[in-house]
Tab-separated table of C-alpha atoms in Angstrom:
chain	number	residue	atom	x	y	z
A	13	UNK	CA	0.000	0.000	0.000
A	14	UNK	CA	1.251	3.855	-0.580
A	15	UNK	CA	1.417	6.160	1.675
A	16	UNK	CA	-0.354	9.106	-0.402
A	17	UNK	CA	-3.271	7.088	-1.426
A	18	UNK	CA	-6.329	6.700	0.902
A	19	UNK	CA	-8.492	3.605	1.147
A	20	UNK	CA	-12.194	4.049	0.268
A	21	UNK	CA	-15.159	1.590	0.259
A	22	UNK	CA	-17.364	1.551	-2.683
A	23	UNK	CA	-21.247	1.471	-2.057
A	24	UNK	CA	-23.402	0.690	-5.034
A	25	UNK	CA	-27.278	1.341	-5.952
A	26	UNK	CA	-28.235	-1.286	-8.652
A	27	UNK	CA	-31.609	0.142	-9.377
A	28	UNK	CA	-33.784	2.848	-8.226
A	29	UNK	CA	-35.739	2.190	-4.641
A	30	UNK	CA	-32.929	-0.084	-3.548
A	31	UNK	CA	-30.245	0.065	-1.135
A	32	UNK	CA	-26.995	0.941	-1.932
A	33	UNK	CA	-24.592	-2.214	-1.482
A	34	UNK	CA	-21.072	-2.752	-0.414
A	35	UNK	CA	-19.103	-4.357	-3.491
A	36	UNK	CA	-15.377	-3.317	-2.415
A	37	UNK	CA	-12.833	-0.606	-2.001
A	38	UNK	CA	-10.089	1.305	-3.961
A	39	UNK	CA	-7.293	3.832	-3.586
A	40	UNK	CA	-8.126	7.342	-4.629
A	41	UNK	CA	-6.299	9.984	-3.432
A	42	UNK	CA	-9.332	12.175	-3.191
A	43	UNK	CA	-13.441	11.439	-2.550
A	44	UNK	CA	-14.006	12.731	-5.987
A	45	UNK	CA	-11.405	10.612	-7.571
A	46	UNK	CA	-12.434	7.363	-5.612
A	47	UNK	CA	-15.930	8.222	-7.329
A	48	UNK	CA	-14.561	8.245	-10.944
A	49	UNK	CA	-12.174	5.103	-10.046
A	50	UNK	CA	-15.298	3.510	-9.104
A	51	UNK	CA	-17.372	4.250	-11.911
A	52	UNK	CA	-14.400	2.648	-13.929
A	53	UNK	CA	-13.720	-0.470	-11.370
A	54	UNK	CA	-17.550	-1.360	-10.262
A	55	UNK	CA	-19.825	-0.164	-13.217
A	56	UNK	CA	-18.393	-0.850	-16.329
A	57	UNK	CA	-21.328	-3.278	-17.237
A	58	UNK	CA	-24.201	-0.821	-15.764
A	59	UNK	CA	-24.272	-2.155	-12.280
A	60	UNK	CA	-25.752	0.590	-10.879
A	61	UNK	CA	-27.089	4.088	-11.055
A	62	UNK	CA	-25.707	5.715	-8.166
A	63	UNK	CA	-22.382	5.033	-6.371
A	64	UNK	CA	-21.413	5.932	-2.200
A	65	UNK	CA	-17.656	6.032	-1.775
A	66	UNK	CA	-16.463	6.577	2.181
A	67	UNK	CA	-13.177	6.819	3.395
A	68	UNK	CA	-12.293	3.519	5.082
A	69	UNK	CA	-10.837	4.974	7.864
A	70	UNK	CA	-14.146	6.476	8.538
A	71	UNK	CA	-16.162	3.901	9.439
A	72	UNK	CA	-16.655	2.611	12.971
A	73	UNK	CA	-17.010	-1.276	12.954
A	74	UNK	CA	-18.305	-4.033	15.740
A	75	UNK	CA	-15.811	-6.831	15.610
A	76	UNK	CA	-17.136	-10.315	14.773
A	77	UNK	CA	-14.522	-11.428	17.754
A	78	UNK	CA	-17.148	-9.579	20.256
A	79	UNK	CA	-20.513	-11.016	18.822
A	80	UNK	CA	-21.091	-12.868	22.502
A	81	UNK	CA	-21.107	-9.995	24.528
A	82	UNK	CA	-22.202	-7.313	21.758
A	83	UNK	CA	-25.101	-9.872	20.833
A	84	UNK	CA	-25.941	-11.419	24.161
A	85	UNK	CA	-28.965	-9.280	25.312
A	86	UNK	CA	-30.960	-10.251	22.023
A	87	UNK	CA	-30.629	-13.760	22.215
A	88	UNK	CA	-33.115	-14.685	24.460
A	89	UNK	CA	-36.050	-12.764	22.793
A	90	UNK	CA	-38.163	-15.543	20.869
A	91	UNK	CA	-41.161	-13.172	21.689
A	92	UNK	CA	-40.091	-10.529	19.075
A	93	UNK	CA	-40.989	-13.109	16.372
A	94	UNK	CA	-44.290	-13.717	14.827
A	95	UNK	CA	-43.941	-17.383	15.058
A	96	UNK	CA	-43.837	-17.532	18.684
A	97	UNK	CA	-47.496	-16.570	19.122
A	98	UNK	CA	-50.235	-19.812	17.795
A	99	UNK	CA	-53.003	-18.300	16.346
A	100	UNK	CA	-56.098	-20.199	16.241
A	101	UNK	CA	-57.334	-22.678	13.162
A	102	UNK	CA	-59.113	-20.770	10.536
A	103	UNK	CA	-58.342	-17.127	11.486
A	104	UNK	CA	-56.954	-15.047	8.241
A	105	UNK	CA	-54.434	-11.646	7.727
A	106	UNK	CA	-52.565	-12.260	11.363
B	17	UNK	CA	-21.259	14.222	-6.142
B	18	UNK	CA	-24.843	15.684	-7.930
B	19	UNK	CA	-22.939	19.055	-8.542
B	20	UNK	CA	-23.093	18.414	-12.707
B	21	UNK	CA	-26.193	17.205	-12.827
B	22	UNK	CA	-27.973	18.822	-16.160
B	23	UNK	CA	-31.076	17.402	-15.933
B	24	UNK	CA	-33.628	20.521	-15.831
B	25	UNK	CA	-36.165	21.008	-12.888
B	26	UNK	CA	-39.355	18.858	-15.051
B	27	UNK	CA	-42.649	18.162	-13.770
B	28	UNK	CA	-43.038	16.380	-16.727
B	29	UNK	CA	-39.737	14.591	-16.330
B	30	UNK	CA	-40.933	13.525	-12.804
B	31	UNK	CA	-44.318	12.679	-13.183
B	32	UNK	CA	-42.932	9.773	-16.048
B	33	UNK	CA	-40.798	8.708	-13.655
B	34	UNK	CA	-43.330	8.232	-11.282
B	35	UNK	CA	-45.549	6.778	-13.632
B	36	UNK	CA	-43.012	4.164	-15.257
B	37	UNK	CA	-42.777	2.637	-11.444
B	38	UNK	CA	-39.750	3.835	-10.561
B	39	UNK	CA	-38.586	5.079	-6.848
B	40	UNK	CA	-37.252	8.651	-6.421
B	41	UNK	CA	-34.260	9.063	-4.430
B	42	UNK	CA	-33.376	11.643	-2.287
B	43	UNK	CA	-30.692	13.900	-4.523
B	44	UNK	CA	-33.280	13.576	-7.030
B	45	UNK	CA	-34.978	16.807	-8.687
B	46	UNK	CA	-38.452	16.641	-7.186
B	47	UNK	CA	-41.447	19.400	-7.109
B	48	UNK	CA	-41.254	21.145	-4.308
B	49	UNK	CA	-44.954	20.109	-3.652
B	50	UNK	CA	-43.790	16.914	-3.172
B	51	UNK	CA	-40.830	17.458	-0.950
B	52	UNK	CA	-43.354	19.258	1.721
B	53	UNK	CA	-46.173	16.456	1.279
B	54	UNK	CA	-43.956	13.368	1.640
B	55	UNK	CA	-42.316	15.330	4.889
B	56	UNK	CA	-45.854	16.039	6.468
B	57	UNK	CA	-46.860	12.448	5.661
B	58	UNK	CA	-43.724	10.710	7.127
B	59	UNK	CA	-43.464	13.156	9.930
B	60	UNK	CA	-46.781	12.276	10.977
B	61	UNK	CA	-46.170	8.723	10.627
B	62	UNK	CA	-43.363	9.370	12.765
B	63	UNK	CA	-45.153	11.055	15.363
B	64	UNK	CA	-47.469	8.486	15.546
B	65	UNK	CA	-44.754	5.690	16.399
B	66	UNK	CA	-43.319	7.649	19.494
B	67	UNK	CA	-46.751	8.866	20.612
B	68	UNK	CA	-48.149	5.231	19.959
B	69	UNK	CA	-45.573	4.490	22.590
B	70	UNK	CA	-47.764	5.873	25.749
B	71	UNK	CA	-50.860	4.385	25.756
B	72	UNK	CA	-48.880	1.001	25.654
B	73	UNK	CA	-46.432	2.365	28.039
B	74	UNK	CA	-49.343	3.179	30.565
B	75	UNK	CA	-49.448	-0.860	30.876
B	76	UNK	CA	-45.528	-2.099	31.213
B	77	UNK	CA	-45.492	-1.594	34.988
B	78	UNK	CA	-48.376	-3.463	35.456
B	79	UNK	CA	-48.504	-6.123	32.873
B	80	UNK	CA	-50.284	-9.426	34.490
B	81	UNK	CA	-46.859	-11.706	34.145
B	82	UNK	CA	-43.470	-11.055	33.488
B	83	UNK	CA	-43.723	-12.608	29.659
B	84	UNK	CA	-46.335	-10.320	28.955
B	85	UNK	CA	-44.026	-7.569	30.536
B	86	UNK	CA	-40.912	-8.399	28.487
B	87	UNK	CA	-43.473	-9.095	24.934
B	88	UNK	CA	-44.882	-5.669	25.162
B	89	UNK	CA	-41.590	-3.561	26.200
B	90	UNK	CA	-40.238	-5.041	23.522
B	91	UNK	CA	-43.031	-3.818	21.327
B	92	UNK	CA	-42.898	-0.600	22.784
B	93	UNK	CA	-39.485	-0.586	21.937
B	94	UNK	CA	-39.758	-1.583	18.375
B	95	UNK	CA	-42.095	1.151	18.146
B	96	UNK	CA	-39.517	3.790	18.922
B	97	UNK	CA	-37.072	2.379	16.910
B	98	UNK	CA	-39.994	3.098	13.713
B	99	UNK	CA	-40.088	6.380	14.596
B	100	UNK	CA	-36.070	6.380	14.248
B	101	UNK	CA	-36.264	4.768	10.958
B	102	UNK	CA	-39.181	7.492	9.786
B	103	UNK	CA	-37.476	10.493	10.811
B	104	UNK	CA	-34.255	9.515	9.361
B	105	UNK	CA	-36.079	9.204	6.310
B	106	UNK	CA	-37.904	12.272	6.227
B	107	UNK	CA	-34.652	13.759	7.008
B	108	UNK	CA	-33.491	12.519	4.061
B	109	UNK	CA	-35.310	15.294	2.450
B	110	UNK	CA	-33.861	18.121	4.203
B	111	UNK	CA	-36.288	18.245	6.827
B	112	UNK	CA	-34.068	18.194	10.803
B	113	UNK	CA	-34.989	16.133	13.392
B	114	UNK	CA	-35.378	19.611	15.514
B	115	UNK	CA	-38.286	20.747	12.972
B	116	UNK	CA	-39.972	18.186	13.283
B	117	UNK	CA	-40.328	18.120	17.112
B	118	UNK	CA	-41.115	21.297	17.462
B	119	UNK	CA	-44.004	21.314	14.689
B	120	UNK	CA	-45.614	17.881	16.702
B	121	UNK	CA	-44.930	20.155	19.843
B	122	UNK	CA	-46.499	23.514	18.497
B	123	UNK	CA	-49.630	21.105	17.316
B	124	UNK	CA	-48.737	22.281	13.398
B	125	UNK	CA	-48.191	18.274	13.058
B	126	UNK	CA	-50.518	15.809	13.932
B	127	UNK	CA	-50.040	12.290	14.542
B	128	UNK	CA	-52.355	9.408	14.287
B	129	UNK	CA	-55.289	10.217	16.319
B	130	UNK	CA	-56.107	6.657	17.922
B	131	UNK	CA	-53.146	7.548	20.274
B	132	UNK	CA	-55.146	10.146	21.621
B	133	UNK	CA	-57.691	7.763	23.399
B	134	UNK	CA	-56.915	5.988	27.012
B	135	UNK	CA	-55.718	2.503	27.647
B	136	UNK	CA	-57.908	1.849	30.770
B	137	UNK	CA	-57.341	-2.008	31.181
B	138	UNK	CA	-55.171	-4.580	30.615
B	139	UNK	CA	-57.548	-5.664	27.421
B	140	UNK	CA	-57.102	-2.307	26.089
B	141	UNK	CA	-53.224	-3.447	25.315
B	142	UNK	CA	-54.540	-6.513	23.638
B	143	UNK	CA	-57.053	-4.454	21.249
B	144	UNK	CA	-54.171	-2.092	20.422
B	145	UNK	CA	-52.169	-4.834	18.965
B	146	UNK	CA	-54.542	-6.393	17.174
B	147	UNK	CA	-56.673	-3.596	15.749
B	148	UNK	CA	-54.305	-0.753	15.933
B	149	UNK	CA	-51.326	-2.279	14.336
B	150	UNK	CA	-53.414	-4.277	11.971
B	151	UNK	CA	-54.971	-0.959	10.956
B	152	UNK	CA	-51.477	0.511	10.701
B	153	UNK	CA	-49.887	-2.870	8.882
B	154	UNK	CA	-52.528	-2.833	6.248
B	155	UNK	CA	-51.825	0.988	5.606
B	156	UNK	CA	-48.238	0.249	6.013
B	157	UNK	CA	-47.991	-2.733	3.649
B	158	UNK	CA	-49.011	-0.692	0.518
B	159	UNK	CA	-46.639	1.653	1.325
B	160	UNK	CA	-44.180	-0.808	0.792
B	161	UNK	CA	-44.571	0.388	-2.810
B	162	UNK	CA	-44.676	4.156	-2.322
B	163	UNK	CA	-42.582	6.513	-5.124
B	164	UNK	CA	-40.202	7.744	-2.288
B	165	UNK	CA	-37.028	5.050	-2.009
B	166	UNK	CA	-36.259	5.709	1.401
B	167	UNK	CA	-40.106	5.804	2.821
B	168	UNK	CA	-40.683	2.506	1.107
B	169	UNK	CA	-37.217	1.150	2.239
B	170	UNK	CA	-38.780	2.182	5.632
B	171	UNK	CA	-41.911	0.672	5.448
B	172	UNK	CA	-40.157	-2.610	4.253
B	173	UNK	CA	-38.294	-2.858	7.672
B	174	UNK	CA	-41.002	-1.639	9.689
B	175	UNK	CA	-43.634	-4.074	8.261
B	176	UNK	CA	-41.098	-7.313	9.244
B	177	UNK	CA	-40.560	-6.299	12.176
B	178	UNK	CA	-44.249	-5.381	13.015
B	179	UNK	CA	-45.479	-8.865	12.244
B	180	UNK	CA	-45.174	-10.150	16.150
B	181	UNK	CA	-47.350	-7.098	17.617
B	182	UNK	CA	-50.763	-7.906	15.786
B	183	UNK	CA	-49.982	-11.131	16.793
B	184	UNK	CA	-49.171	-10.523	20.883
B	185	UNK	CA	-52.289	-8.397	20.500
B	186	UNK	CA	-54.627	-11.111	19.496
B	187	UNK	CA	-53.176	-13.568	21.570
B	188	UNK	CA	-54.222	-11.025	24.775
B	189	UNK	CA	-57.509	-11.182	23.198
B	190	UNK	CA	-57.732	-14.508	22.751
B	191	UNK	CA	-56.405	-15.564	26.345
B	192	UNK	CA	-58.932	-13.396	27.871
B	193	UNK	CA	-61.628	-14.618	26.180
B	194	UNK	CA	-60.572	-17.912	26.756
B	195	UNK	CA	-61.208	-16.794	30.470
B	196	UNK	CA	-63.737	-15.445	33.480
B	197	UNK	CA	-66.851	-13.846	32.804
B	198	UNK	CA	-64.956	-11.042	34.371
B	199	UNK	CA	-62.044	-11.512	31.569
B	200	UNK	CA	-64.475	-12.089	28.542
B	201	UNK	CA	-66.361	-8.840	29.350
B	202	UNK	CA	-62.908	-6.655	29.681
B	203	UNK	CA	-62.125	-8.196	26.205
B	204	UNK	CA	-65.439	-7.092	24.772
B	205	UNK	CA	-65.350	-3.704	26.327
B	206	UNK	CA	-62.025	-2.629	24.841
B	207	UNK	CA	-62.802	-3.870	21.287
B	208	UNK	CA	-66.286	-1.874	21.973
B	209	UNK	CA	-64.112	1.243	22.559
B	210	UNK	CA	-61.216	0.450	20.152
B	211	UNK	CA	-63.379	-0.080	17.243
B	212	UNK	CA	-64.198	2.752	15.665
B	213	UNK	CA	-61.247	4.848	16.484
B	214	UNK	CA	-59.498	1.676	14.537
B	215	UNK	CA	-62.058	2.601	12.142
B	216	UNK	CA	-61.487	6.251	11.682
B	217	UNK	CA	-57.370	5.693	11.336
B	218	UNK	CA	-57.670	5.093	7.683
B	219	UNK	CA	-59.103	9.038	7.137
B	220	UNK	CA	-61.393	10.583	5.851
B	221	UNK	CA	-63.408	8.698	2.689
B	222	UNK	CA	-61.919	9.144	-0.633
B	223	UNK	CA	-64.037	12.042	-1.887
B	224	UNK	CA	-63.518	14.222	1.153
B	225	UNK	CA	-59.594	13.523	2.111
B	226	UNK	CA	-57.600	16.590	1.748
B	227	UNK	CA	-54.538	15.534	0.445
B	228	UNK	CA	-55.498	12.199	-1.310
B	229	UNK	CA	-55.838	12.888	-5.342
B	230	UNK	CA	-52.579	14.668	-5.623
B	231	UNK	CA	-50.841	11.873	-2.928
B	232	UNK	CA	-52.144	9.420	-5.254
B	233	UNK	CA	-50.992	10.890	-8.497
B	234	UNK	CA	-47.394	10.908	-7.467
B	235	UNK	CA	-47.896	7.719	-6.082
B	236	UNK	CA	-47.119	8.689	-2.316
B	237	UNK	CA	-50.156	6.768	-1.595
B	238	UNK	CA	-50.795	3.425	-3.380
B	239	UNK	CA	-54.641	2.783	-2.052
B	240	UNK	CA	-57.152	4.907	-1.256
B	241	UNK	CA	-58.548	5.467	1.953
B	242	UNK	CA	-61.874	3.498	1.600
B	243	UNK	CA	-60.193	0.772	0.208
B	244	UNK	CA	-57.801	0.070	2.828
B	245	UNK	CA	-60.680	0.163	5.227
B	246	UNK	CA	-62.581	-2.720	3.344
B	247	UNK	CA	-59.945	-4.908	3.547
B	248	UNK	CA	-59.009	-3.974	7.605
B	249	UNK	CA	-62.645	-4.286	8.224
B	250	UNK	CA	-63.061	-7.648	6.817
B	251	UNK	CA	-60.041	-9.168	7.883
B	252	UNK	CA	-60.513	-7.822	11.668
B	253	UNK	CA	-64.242	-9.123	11.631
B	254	UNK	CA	-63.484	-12.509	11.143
B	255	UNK	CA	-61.023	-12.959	13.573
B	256	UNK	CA	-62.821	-11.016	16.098
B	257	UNK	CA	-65.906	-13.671	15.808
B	258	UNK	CA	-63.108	-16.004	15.822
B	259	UNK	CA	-62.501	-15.916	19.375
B	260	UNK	CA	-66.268	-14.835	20.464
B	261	UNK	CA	-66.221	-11.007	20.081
B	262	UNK	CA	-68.816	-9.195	18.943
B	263	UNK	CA	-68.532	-6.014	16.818
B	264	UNK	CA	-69.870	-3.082	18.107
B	265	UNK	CA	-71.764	-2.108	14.622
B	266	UNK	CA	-75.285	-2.470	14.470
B	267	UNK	CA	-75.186	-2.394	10.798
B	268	UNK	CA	-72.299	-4.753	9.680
B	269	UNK	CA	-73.400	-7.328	7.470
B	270	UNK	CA	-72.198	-9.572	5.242
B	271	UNK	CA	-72.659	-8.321	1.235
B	272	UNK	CA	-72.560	-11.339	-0.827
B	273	UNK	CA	-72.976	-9.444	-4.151
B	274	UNK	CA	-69.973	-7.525	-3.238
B	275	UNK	CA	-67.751	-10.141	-1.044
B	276	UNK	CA	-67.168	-7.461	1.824
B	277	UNK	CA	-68.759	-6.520	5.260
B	278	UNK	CA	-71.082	-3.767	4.755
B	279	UNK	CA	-70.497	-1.291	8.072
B	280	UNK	CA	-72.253	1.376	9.580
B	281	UNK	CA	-71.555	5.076	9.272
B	282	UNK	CA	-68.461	6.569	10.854
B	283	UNK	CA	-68.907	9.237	13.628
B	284	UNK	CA	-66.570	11.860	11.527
B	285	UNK	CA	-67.717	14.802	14.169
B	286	UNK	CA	-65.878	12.574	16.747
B	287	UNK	CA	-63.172	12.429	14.026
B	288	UNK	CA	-62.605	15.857	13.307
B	289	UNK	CA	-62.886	16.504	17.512
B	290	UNK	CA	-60.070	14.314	18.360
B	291	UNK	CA	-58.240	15.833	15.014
B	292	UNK	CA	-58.830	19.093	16.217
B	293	UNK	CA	-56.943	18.417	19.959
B	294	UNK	CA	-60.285	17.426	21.851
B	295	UNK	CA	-59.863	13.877	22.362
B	296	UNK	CA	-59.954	12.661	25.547
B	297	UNK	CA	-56.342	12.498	25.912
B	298	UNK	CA	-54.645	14.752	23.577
B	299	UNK	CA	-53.184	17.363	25.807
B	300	UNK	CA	-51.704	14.631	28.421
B	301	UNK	CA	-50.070	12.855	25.107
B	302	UNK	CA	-48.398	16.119	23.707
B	303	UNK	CA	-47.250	17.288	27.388
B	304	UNK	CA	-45.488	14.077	28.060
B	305	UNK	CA	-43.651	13.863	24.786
B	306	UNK	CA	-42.425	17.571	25.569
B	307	UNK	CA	-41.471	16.929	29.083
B	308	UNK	CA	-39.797	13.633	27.890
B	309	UNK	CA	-37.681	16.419	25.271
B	310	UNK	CA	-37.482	18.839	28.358
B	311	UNK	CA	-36.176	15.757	30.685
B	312	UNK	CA	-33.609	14.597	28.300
B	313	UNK	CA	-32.074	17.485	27.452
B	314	UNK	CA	-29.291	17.580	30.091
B	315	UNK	CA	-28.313	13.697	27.904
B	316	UNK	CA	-28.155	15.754	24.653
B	317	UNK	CA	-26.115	18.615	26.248
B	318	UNK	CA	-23.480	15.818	28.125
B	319	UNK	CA	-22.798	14.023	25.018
B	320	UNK	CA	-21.999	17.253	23.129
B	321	UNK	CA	-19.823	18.360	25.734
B	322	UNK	CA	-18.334	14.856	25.566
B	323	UNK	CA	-17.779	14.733	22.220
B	324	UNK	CA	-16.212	18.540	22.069
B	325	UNK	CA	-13.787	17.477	24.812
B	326	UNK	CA	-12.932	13.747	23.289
B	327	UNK	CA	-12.401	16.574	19.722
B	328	UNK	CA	-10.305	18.719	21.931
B	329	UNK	CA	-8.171	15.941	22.666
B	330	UNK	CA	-7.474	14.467	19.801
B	331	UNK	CA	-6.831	17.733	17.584
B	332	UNK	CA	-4.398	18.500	20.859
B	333	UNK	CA	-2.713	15.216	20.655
């Protein structure tokens, strides 16, 4: 890796009313470069309409390593899905 | 990254857009008509999460057993997080989070007027479930397909994760009437009172709603008014007889020739009332949301001063 260049991820809309999408990351040494490198790295078959590029160091992750504790007060919750509840034989739209 | 865009400000442009099915998205040109109705709708529908919060709130404390407890806190707090995922949304079209508030705190915004009525027993939690989120699911699920990206994007999370309250709601109802005499009777008094205020959340009817042709025409609303009442109505009749409830309407009967409940006619003076900041609990609901702003400001105020320090630091560093 370079020293000058700056790590960005690349966040791609495939369509209209979609979300944009993580496909990957480039160096750019500026925001507006990263776009135009990633027009020419992630859309050169029209894979989207509308691109999101964020510097890397910019984003504040949860590490996978701490998914016990970071997790733990949602695992015992079975009442936050539907399924949990029987509904009687015959009874529609619930 | 929109700062060469040379598409010209088209109405024309827009409306094909719109017509042609596809979403807008927020850096999108858009008539300016549209900007301030999609903010007043999803404001409102903001609103009406948070607020929706206190009448269920009312019954955490004194839920009858702890499962019940933990089912409907955790309801209450999906709720909130919906009124996150709405005002984010909204703010998506330049609208702050600060506007907002105020406007639902100066009465200029409204919020869904069923909130304004009292939870008075434990059955009245049940009857919200069922027939207020099943009123608000059946609006919600057509606007899964609404012309704004983000409020449909929205509406797609919102209407997953809503799928267990309806549920928790009819399974109060049904474990009640499954009950006492004593139970049975608190069941049928809260769907007697929760009825037609269920009713009355879908608006006016089509011909006399305010903002529903134009809503319509750029696709902000995918069914009209009347029509997403049918469909609540019939669907919430047959599972009320389900479990043994009657429905207070003197006039509901079946219409074979059209395949839907026929219903009675809606008390719109009680409507426009409850609208209009006379329900019975409309001033309680507004001056506990402002006190709960007014109570939390010394949070907001800590974790700026936190953050300017931690800024102070670093840039010192």
């Amino acid at each position: 890796m370079t020293d000058e260049l700056q790590l960005y991820e690349v966040f791609i809309r495939s369509r209209r009313g979609l979300d944009h999408k993580h496909v990957g990351s480039l160096h750019a040494d500026d925001p507006q470069q990263a776009l135009e490198y990633a027009r020419d790295v992630y859309t050169r078959r029209s894979e989207g309409v509308s691109i999101w590029v964020v510097a890397s160091r910019d984003i504040t992750a949860s590490q996978e390593s701490d998914c016990e504790s970071f997790y733990d007060p949602l695992d015992d919750k079975p009442y936050r899905h539907a399924s949990m509840y029987q509904m009687p034989e015959g009874v529609d739209s619930l | 990254m929109n700062d060469n865009v040379v598409a010209l400000p088209d109405e024309h442009k827009f409306q094909a857009r719109i017509d042609a099915e596809e979403k807008i998205e927020p850096k999108d040109w858009m008539p300016e008509g549209y900007r301030k109705n999609l903010i007043r709708q999803m404001s409102q529908h903001a609103h009406s999460e948070v607020v929706g919060e206190q009448p269920e709130g009312n019954w955490i404390t004194r839920a009858p057993s702890l499962e019940r407890k933990a089912i409907l806190l955790a309801k209450v707090q999906d709720e909130a997080g919906h009124g996150l995922y709405l005002y984010s949304a909204a703010e998506t079209l330049g609208a702050t989070r600060d506007e907002m508030i105020e406007a639902l705190h100066e009465g200029k915004a409204k919020y869904a007027s069923i909130f304004n009525y009292p939870s008075l027993t434990w059955a009245d939690i049940g009857a919200i479930g069922w027939l207020v989120d099943s009123a608000a699911i059946v609006n919600q699920v057509s606007l899964q397909n609404t012309s704004y990206g983000p409020y449909a994007r929205a509406m797609i999370r919102i209407c997953k994760e809503e799928s267990f309250h309806q549920r928790q709601g009819y399974h109060i109802m049904m474990t009640l009437m499954d009950g006492s005499d004593e139970q049975k009777a608190m069941a049928q008094d809260a769907i007697n009172r929760w009825w037609w205020p269920a009713m009355m959340m879908f608006g006016p009817h089509d011909g006399e709603s305010a903002h529903s042709a134009q809503s319509m025409k750029w696709k902000i609303k995918r069914r009209s008014n009347d029509d997403l009442r049918q469909q609540w109505v019939d669907q919430a009749v047959q599972q009320a007889h389900a479990i043994g409830l009657e429905v207070p309407d003197d006039d509901l009967t079946w219409n074979e020739e059209r395949g839907h409940y026929d219903f009675g006619p809606i008390d719109w003076d009680e409507f426009n009332r409850v609208i209009a900041g006379d329900g019975p609990c409309n001033r309680q609901r507004l001056a506990h949301h402002k006190k709960a702003h007014d109570d939390g400001a010394w949070v907001r105020e800590a974790m700026s001063a936190y953050d300017a320090k931690r800024r102070a630091k670093s840039s010192a560093a």
